């Protein structure tokens, strides 16, 4: 039931617009970005190719979501079909059991009558009444045997029906496993595209900001010193969570109910918007090429250009009181994902109540 519920939840998300491309470039902006192509030796990036790649990723995600929609609907159709077959199998199995019981009872009755006939024939002094009784018993045996013949035919047919239903159910189960595997593969592929999309949007927005303010510098090719690790530590964006999972890139917080989200440090909001079915996305530039990314099912209370201090409210999780939600947090340097857990203040992790903490 868990995976069915999950798949139905996924399908319900497909009714929303497939992909939100933030701050679509107007004609003037596009012309300025294309003109900046001549300055690529300074910035080290081909802007035209970058913009094309962003559009390509959006199209690929749209195609993947269409494929996922079809696969999920196919999966649900299979589950519904299996449910009907399970009912048919239960009925056929019960009918098979009833036939077996009836055949057994008929055979016992026939055997009992035959035993009576045998006992009667052993008597050397049979009266006319005994002969009449034997005749009646013989007629009864004949009747029982006549009833038994169609029952044996029926039980063979019923066994065939049961085996056929079992075979169909096994085939559906195999198809379900294939679809589940395909769905997992497409979800992983979509996640990779989404991660690449975030990096490209970060880079594009930074270049566009530099062009707009006439501040294109060669510094884009190298990371400026940030200082010691303690100076780079950020506060966890979630203080009240039930579970924390992390891998070599980001941290996923599991929350319950409406929970506030916080800015990890001082900086400027350089992007706020939606990212397909993943939820809201907020990116904060903390300076020195250090950025933090918050992605998930939450309601943002900030907008692009807002200046944040450490601990300022970014928004609130959108879950209801009894519902669970997830928020993803990632730290990037020069738009390259870092081992985020190393950039988070230990105090902001250990102060939380964690039911489980694991490394992926």
mmCIF file of N, CA and C in Angstrom, residues 54-141:
data_model
loop_
_atom_site.group_PDB
_atom_site.id
_atom_site.type_symbol
_atom_site.label_atom_id
_atom_site.label_comp_id
_atom_site.label_asym_id
_atom_site.label_seq_id
_atom_site.Cartn_x
_atom_site.Cartn_y
_atom_site.Cartn_z
ATOM 1 N N UNK A 54 19.827 25.385 -20.398
ATOM 2 C CA UNK A 54 18.723 25.542 -19.441
ATOM 3 C C UNK A 54 17.395 25.179 -20.109
ATOM 4 N N UNK A 55 17.199 25.662 -21.345
ATOM 5 C CA UNK A 55 15.963 25.341 -22.064
ATOM 6 C C UNK A 55 15.880 23.842 -22.367
ATOM 7 N N UNK A 56 17.032 23.239 -22.725
ATOM 8 C CA UNK A 56 17.048 21.799 -23.006
ATOM 9 C C UNK A 56 16.675 20.994 -21.769
ATOM 10 N N UNK A 57 17.208 21.401 -20.601
ATOM 11 C CA UNK A 57 16.904 20.684 -19.363
ATOM 12 C C UNK A 57 15.419 20.794 -19.039
ATOM 13 N N UNK A 58 14.855 21.995 -19.234
ATOM 14 C CA UNK A 58 13.424 22.176 -18.979
ATOM 15 C C UNK A 58 12.596 21.246 -19.855
ATOM 16 N N UNK A 59 13.009 21.097 -21.114
ATOM 17 C CA UNK A 59 12.287 20.224 -22.043
ATOM 18 C C UNK A 59 12.438 18.760 -21.643
ATOM 19 N N UNK A 60 13.652 18.378 -21.213
ATOM 20 C CA UNK A 60 13.884 16.994 -20.801
ATOM 21 C C UNK A 60 13.071 16.651 -19.563
ATOM 22 N N UNK A 61 13.007 17.589 -18.617
ATOM 23 C CA UNK A 61 12.211 17.344 -17.415
ATOM 24 C C UNK A 61 10.735 17.230 -17.777
ATOM 25 N N UNK A 62 10.292 18.049 -18.736
ATOM 26 C CA UNK A 62 8.895 17.965 -19.185
ATOM 27 C C UNK A 62 8.624 16.579 -19.786
ATOM 28 N N UNK A 63 9.549 16.092 -20.614
ATOM 29 C CA UNK A 63 9.382 14.769 -21.215
ATOM 30 C C UNK A 63 9.383 13.671 -20.151
ATOM 31 N N UNK A 64 10.303 13.796 -19.178
ATOM 32 C CA UNK A 64 10.376 12.793 -18.113
ATOM 33 C C UNK A 64 9.091 12.759 -17.296
ATOM 34 N N UNK A 65 8.558 13.945 -17.008
ATOM 35 C CA UNK A 65 7.324 13.984 -16.219
ATOM 36 C C UNK A 65 6.164 13.382 -16.993
ATOM 37 N N UNK A 66 6.168 13.576 -18.333
ATOM 38 C CA UNK A 66 5.142 12.935 -19.144
ATOM 39 C C UNK A 66 5.276 11.418 -19.113
ATOM 40 N N UNK A 67 6.528 10.941 -19.224
ATOM 41 C CA UNK A 67 6.772 9.498 -19.151
ATOM 42 C C UNK A 67 6.404 8.946 -17.776
ATOM 43 N N UNK A 68 6.755 9.698 -16.728
ATOM 44 C CA UNK A 68 6.411 9.268 -15.371
ATOM 45 C C UNK A 68 4.901 9.208 -15.178
ATOM 46 N N UNK A 69 4.205 10.183 -15.745
ATOM 47 C CA UNK A 69 2.750 10.201 -15.654
ATOM 48 C C UNK A 69 2.173 8.936 -16.284
ATOM 49 N N UNK A 70 2.671 8.604 -17.490
ATOM 50 C CA UNK A 70 2.177 7.406 -18.183
ATOM 51 C C UNK A 70 2.490 6.140 -17.395
ATOM 52 N N UNK A 71 3.731 6.050 -16.883
ATOM 53 C CA UNK A 71 4.127 4.868 -16.119
ATOM 54 C C UNK A 71 3.300 4.717 -14.842
ATOM 55 N N UNK A 72 3.066 5.824 -14.162
ATOM 56 C CA UNK A 72 2.277 5.761 -12.923
ATOM 57 C C UNK A 72 0.837 5.337 -13.198
ATOM 58 N N UNK A 73 0.269 5.852 -14.278
ATOM 59 C CA UNK A 73 -1.099 5.460 -14.629
ATOM 60 C C UNK A 73 -1.147 3.989 -15.042
ATOM 61 N N UNK A 74 -0.122 3.559 -15.767
ATOM 62 C CA UNK A 74 -0.042 2.144 -16.157
ATOM 63 C C UNK A 74 0.057 1.258 -14.912
ATOM 64 N N UNK A 75 0.850 1.719 -13.950
ATOM 65 C CA UNK A 75 1.022 0.955 -12.704
ATOM 66 C C UNK A 75 -0.303 0.843 -11.952
ATOM 67 N N UNK A 76 -1.003 1.954 -11.840
ATOM 68 C CA UNK A 76 -2.277 1.947 -11.103
ATOM 69 C C UNK A 76 -3.310 1.070 -11.818
ATOM 70 N N UNK A 77 -3.310 1.115 -13.160
ATOM 71 C CA UNK A 77 -4.223 0.238 -13.911
ATOM 72 C C UNK A 77 -3.916 -1.229 -13.611
ATOM 73 N N UNK A 78 -2.627 -1.564 -13.534
ATOM 74 C CA UNK A 78 -2.245 -2.949 -13.220
ATOM 75 C C UNK A 78 -2.702 -3.341 -11.819
ATOM 76 N N UNK A 79 -2.533 -2.425 -10.877
ATOM 77 C CA UNK A 79 -2.940 -2.708 -9.494
ATOM 78 C C UNK A 79 -4.448 -2.911 -9.404
ATOM 79 N N UNK A 80 -5.201 -2.073 -10.130
ATOM 80 C CA UNK A 80 -6.660 -2.227 -10.134
ATOM 81 C C UNK A 80 -7.055 -3.555 -10.776
ATOM 82 N N UNK A 81 -6.361 -3.897 -11.890
ATOM 83 C CA UNK A 81 -6.652 -5.177 -12.541
ATOM 84 C C UNK A 81 -6.334 -6.353 -11.635
ATOM 85 N N UNK A 82 -5.221 -6.244 -10.895
ATOM 86 C CA UNK A 82 -4.859 -7.322 -9.983
ATOM 87 C C UNK A 82 -5.876 -7.452 -8.851
ATOM 88 N N UNK A 83 -6.396 -6.311 -8.411
ATOM 89 C CA UNK A 83 -7.402 -6.339 -7.343
ATOM 90 C C UNK A 83 -8.627 -7.143 -7.796
ATOM 91 N N UNK A 84 -9.070 -6.913 -9.051
ATOM 92 C CA UNK A 84 -10.220 -7.658 -9.573
ATOM 93 C C UNK A 84 -9.898 -9.149 -9.724
ATOM 94 N N UNK A 85 -8.670 -9.433 -10.188
ATOM 95 C CA UNK A 85 -8.275 -10.837 -10.333
ATOM 96 C C UNK A 85 -8.189 -11.536 -8.974
ATOM 97 N N UNK A 86 -7.719 -10.795 -7.959
ATOM 98 C CA UNK A 86 -7.660 -11.373 -6.606
ATOM 99 C C UNK A 86 -9.052 -11.770 -6.118
ATOM 100 N N UNK A 87 -10.032 -10.917 -6.432
ATOM 101 C CA UNK A 87 -11.415 -11.227 -6.047
ATOM 102 C C UNK A 87 -11.907 -12.461 -6.799
ATOM 103 N N UNK A 88 -11.643 -12.488 -8.116
ATOM 104 C CA UNK A 88 -12.058 -13.651 -8.927
ATOM 105 C C UNK A 88 -11.386 -14.926 -8.429
ATOM 106 N N UNK A 89 -10.102 -14.815 -8.076
ATOM 107 C CA UNK A 89 -9.372 -15.991 -7.594
ATOM 108 C C UNK A 89 -9.936 -16.486 -6.267
ATOM 109 N N UNK A 90 -10.281 -15.548 -5.404
ATOM 110 C CA UNK A 90 -10.861 -15.938 -4.110
ATOM 111 C C UNK A 90 -12.184 -16.679 -4.300
ATOM 112 N N UNK A 91 -13.015 -16.182 -5.233
ATOM 113 C CA UNK A 91 -14.300 -16.828 -5.513
ATOM 114 C C UNK A 91 -14.077 -18.213 -6.125
ATOM 115 N N UNK A 92 -13.158 -18.284 -7.112
ATOM 116 C CA UNK A 92 -12.904 -19.566 -7.786
ATOM 117 C C UNK A 92 -12.318 -20.583 -6.815
ATOM 118 N N UNK A 93 -11.444 -20.155 -5.923
ATOM 119 C CA UNK A 93 -10.848 -21.069 -4.943
ATOM 120 C C UNK A 93 -11.908 -21.613 -3.993
ATOM 121 N N UNK A 94 -12.859 -20.737 -3.613
ATOM 122 C CA UNK A 94 -13.952 -21.179 -2.727
ATOM 123 C C UNK A 94 -14.847 -22.188 -3.459
ATOM 124 N N UNK A 95 -15.150 -21.921 -4.736
ATOM 125 C CA UNK A 95 -15.967 -22.848 -5.514
ATOM 126 C C UNK A 95 -15.248 -24.190 -5.694
ATOM 127 N N UNK A 96 -13.918 -24.132 -5.890
ATOM 128 C CA UNK A 96 -13.136 -25.356 -6.018
ATOM 129 C C UNK A 96 -13.190 -26.170 -4.727
ATOM 130 N N UNK A 97 -13.083 -25.479 -3.618
ATOM 131 C CA UNK A 97 -13.154 -26.151 -2.319
ATOM 132 C C UNK A 97 -14.532 -26.787 -2.107
ATOM 133 N N UNK A 98 -15.592 -26.066 -2.476
ATOM 134 C CA UNK A 98 -16.956 -26.600 -2.335
ATOM 135 C C UNK A 98 -17.156 -27.840 -3.204
ATOM 136 N N UNK A 99 -16.601 -27.799 -4.440
ATOM 137 C CA UNK A 99 -16.717 -28.956 -5.334
ATOM 138 C C UNK A 99 -16.002 -30.173 -4.746
ATOM 139 N N UNK A 100 -14.817 -29.937 -4.178
ATOM 140 C CA UNK A 100 -14.051 -31.036 -3.593
ATOM 141 C C UNK A 100 -14.816 -31.668 -2.432
ATOM 142 N N UNK A 101 -15.444 -30.814 -1.612
ATOM 143 C CA UNK A 101 -16.226 -31.318 -0.474
ATOM 144 C C UNK A 101 -17.439 -32.122 -0.964
ATOM 145 N N UNK A 102 -18.096 -31.600 -2.012
ATOM 146 C CA UNK A 102 -19.285 -32.277 -2.530
ATOM 147 C C UNK A 102 -18.921 -33.623 -3.144
ATOM 148 N N UNK A 103 -17.813 -33.675 -3.849
ATOM 149 C CA UNK A 103 -17.373 -34.945 -4.438
ATOM 150 C C UNK A 103 -17.048 -35.956 -3.344
ATOM 151 N N UNK A 104 -16.371 -35.478 -2.308
ATOM 152 C CA UNK A 104 -16.022 -36.370 -1.200
ATOM 153 C C UNK A 104 -17.279 -36.918 -0.529
ATOM 154 N N UNK A 105 -18.267 -36.034 -0.301
ATOM 155 C CA UNK A 105 -19.510 -36.473 0.335
ATOM 156 C C UNK A 105 -20.259 -37.475 -0.542
ATOM 157 N N UNK A 106 -20.298 -37.221 -1.854
ATOM 158 C CA UNK A 106 -20.995 -38.120 -2.784
ATOM 159 C C UNK A 106 -20.314 -39.488 -2.827
ATOM 160 N N UNK A 107 -18.999 -39.471 -2.848
ATOM 161 C CA UNK A 107 -18.259 -40.740 -2.861
ATOM 162 C C UNK A 107 -18.500 -41.528 -1.578
ATOM 163 N N UNK A 108 -18.536 -40.851 -0.448
ATOM 164 C CA UNK A 108 -18.812 -41.535 0.815
ATOM 165 C C UNK A 108 -20.214 -42.138 0.827
ATOM 166 N N UNK A 109 -21.179 -41.368 0.322
ATOM 167 C CA UNK A 109 -22.558 -41.858 0.279
ATOM 168 C C UNK A 109 -22.657 -43.100 -0.605
ATOM 169 N N UNK A 110 -21.992 -43.038 -1.770
ATOM 170 C CA UNK A 110 -22.019 -44.183 -2.681
ATOM 171 C C UNK A 110 -21.365 -45.399 -2.040
ATOM 172 N N UNK A 111 -20.274 -45.193 -1.335
ATOM 173 C CA UNK A 111 -19.584 -46.300 -0.668
ATOM 174 C C UNK A 111 -20.450 -46.916 0.422
ATOM 175 N N UNK A 112 -21.154 -46.054 1.155
ATOM 176 C CA UNK A 112 -22.045 -46.552 2.205
ATOM 177 C C UNK A 112 -23.149 -47.432 1.625
ATOM 178 N N UNK A 113 -23.726 -46.986 0.504
ATOM 179 C CA UNK A 113 -24.795 -47.760 -0.143
ATOM 180 C C UNK A 113 -24.254 -49.083 -0.662
ATOM 181 N N UNK A 114 -23.075 -49.041 -1.274
ATOM 182 C CA UNK A 114 -22.466 -50.271 -1.781
ATOM 183 C C UNK A 114 -22.190 -51.272 -0.656
ATOM 184 N N UNK A 115 -21.755 -50.751 0.475
ATOM 185 C CA UNK A 115 -21.518 -51.623 1.627
ATOM 186 C C UNK A 115 -22.812 -52.321 2.050
ATOM 187 N N UNK A 116 -23.922 -51.590 1.982
ATOM 188 C CA UNK A 116 -25.215 -52.154 2.335
ATOM 189 C C UNK A 116 -25.612 -53.280 1.385
ATOM 190 N N UNK A 117 -25.317 -53.073 0.084
ATOM 191 C CA UNK A 117 -25.639 -54.102 -0.908
ATOM 192 C C UNK A 117 -24.815 -55.351 -0.654
ATOM 193 N N UNK A 118 -23.521 -55.161 -0.388
ATOM 194 C CA UNK A 118 -22.624 -56.308 -0.138
ATOM 195 C C UNK A 118 -23.096 -57.111 1.064
ATOM 196 N N UNK A 119 -23.459 -56.409 2.121
ATOM 197 C CA UNK A 119 -23.946 -57.094 3.337
ATOM 198 C C UNK A 119 -25.207 -57.903 3.033
ATOM 199 N N UNK A 120 -26.094 -57.341 2.211
ATOM 200 C CA UNK A 120 -27.345 -58.023 1.883
ATOM 201 C C UNK A 120 -27.122 -59.297 1.081
ATOM 202 N N UNK A 121 -26.144 -59.256 0.178
ATOM 203 C CA UNK A 121 -25.887 -60.439 -0.665
ATOM 204 C C UNK A 121 -25.221 -61.574 0.103
ATOM 205 N N UNK A 122 -24.647 -61.288 1.240
ATOM 206 C CA UNK A 122 -23.998 -62.326 2.041
ATOM 207 C C UNK A 122 -25.017 -63.227 2.763
ATOM 208 N N UNK A 123 -26.256 -62.791 2.832
ATOM 209 C CA UNK A 123 -27.310 -63.558 3.512
ATOM 210 C C UNK A 123 -27.826 -64.646 2.555
ATOM 211 N N UNK A 124 -27.639 -65.925 2.964
ATOM 212 C CA UNK A 124 -28.071 -67.038 2.097
ATOM 213 C C UNK A 124 -29.593 -67.157 2.001
ATOM 214 N N UNK A 125 -30.259 -66.625 2.956
ATOM 215 C CA UNK A 125 -31.741 -66.741 2.986
ATOM 216 C C UNK A 125 -32.352 -65.362 2.772
ATOM 217 N N UNK A 126 -32.384 -64.918 1.526
ATOM 218 C CA UNK A 126 -32.941 -63.603 1.199
ATOM 219 C C UNK A 126 -34.412 -63.722 0.884
ATOM 220 N N UNK A 127 -35.129 -62.918 1.531
ATOM 221 C CA UNK A 127 -36.557 -62.849 1.259
ATOM 222 C C UNK A 127 -36.824 -61.849 0.142
ATOM 223 N N UNK A 128 -38.048 -61.838 -0.293
ATOM 224 C CA UNK A 128 -38.410 -60.920 -1.381
ATOM 225 C C UNK A 128 -38.159 -59.468 -0.990
ATOM 226 N N UNK A 129 -38.430 -59.143 0.262
ATOM 227 C CA UNK A 129 -38.214 -57.774 0.739
ATOM 228 C C UNK A 129 -36.734 -57.399 0.661
ATOM 229 N N UNK A 130 -35.851 -58.394 0.889
ATOM 230 C CA UNK A 130 -34.407 -58.110 0.808
ATOM 231 C C UNK A 130 -34.005 -57.788 -0.630
ATOM 232 N N UNK A 131 -34.607 -58.507 -1.545
ATOM 233 C CA UNK A 131 -34.300 -58.238 -2.951
ATOM 234 C C UNK A 131 -34.750 -56.849 -3.372
ATOM 235 N N UNK A 132 -35.902 -56.452 -2.865
ATOM 236 C CA UNK A 132 -36.423 -55.114 -3.184
ATOM 237 C C UNK A 132 -35.486 -54.041 -2.622
ATOM 238 N N UNK A 133 -35.014 -54.281 -1.400
ATOM 239 C CA UNK A 133 -34.099 -53.306 -0.768
ATOM 240 C C UNK A 133 -32.815 -53.184 -1.583
ATOM 241 N N UNK A 134 -32.285 -54.347 -2.014
ATOM 242 C CA UNK A 134 -31.056 -54.315 -2.809
ATOM 243 C C UNK A 134 -31.248 -53.565 -4.123
ATOM 244 N N UNK A 135 -32.390 -53.780 -4.722
ATOM 245 C CA UNK A 135 -32.676 -53.060 -5.972
ATOM 246 C C UNK A 135 -32.706 -51.550 -5.745
ATOM 247 N N UNK A 136 -33.342 -51.140 -4.649
ATOM 248 C CA UNK A 136 -33.397 -49.708 -4.318
ATOM 249 C C UNK A 136 -32.000 -49.145 -4.059
ATOM 250 N N UNK A 137 -31.165 -49.949 -3.372
ATOM 251 C CA UNK A 137 -29.804 -49.508 -3.088
ATOM 252 C C UNK A 137 -28.987 -49.390 -4.376
ATOM 253 N N UNK A 138 -29.184 -50.329 -5.281
ATOM 254 C CA UNK A 138 -28.481 -50.274 -6.557
ATOM 255 C C UNK A 138 -28.883 -49.027 -7.341
ATOM 256 N N UNK A 139 -30.181 -48.705 -7.301
ATOM 257 C CA UNK A 139 -30.652 -47.484 -7.965
ATOM 258 C C UNK A 139 -30.038 -46.235 -7.328
ATOM 259 N N UNK A 140 -29.903 -46.266 -6.007
ATOM 260 C CA UNK A 140 -29.314 -45.126 -5.287
ATOM 261 C C UNK A 140 -27.843 -44.953 -5.671
ATOM 262 N N UNK A 141 -27.123 -46.097 -5.764
ATOM 263 C CA UNK A 141 -25.717 -46.027 -6.167
ATOM 264 C C UNK A 141 -25.603 -45.459 -7.577
#
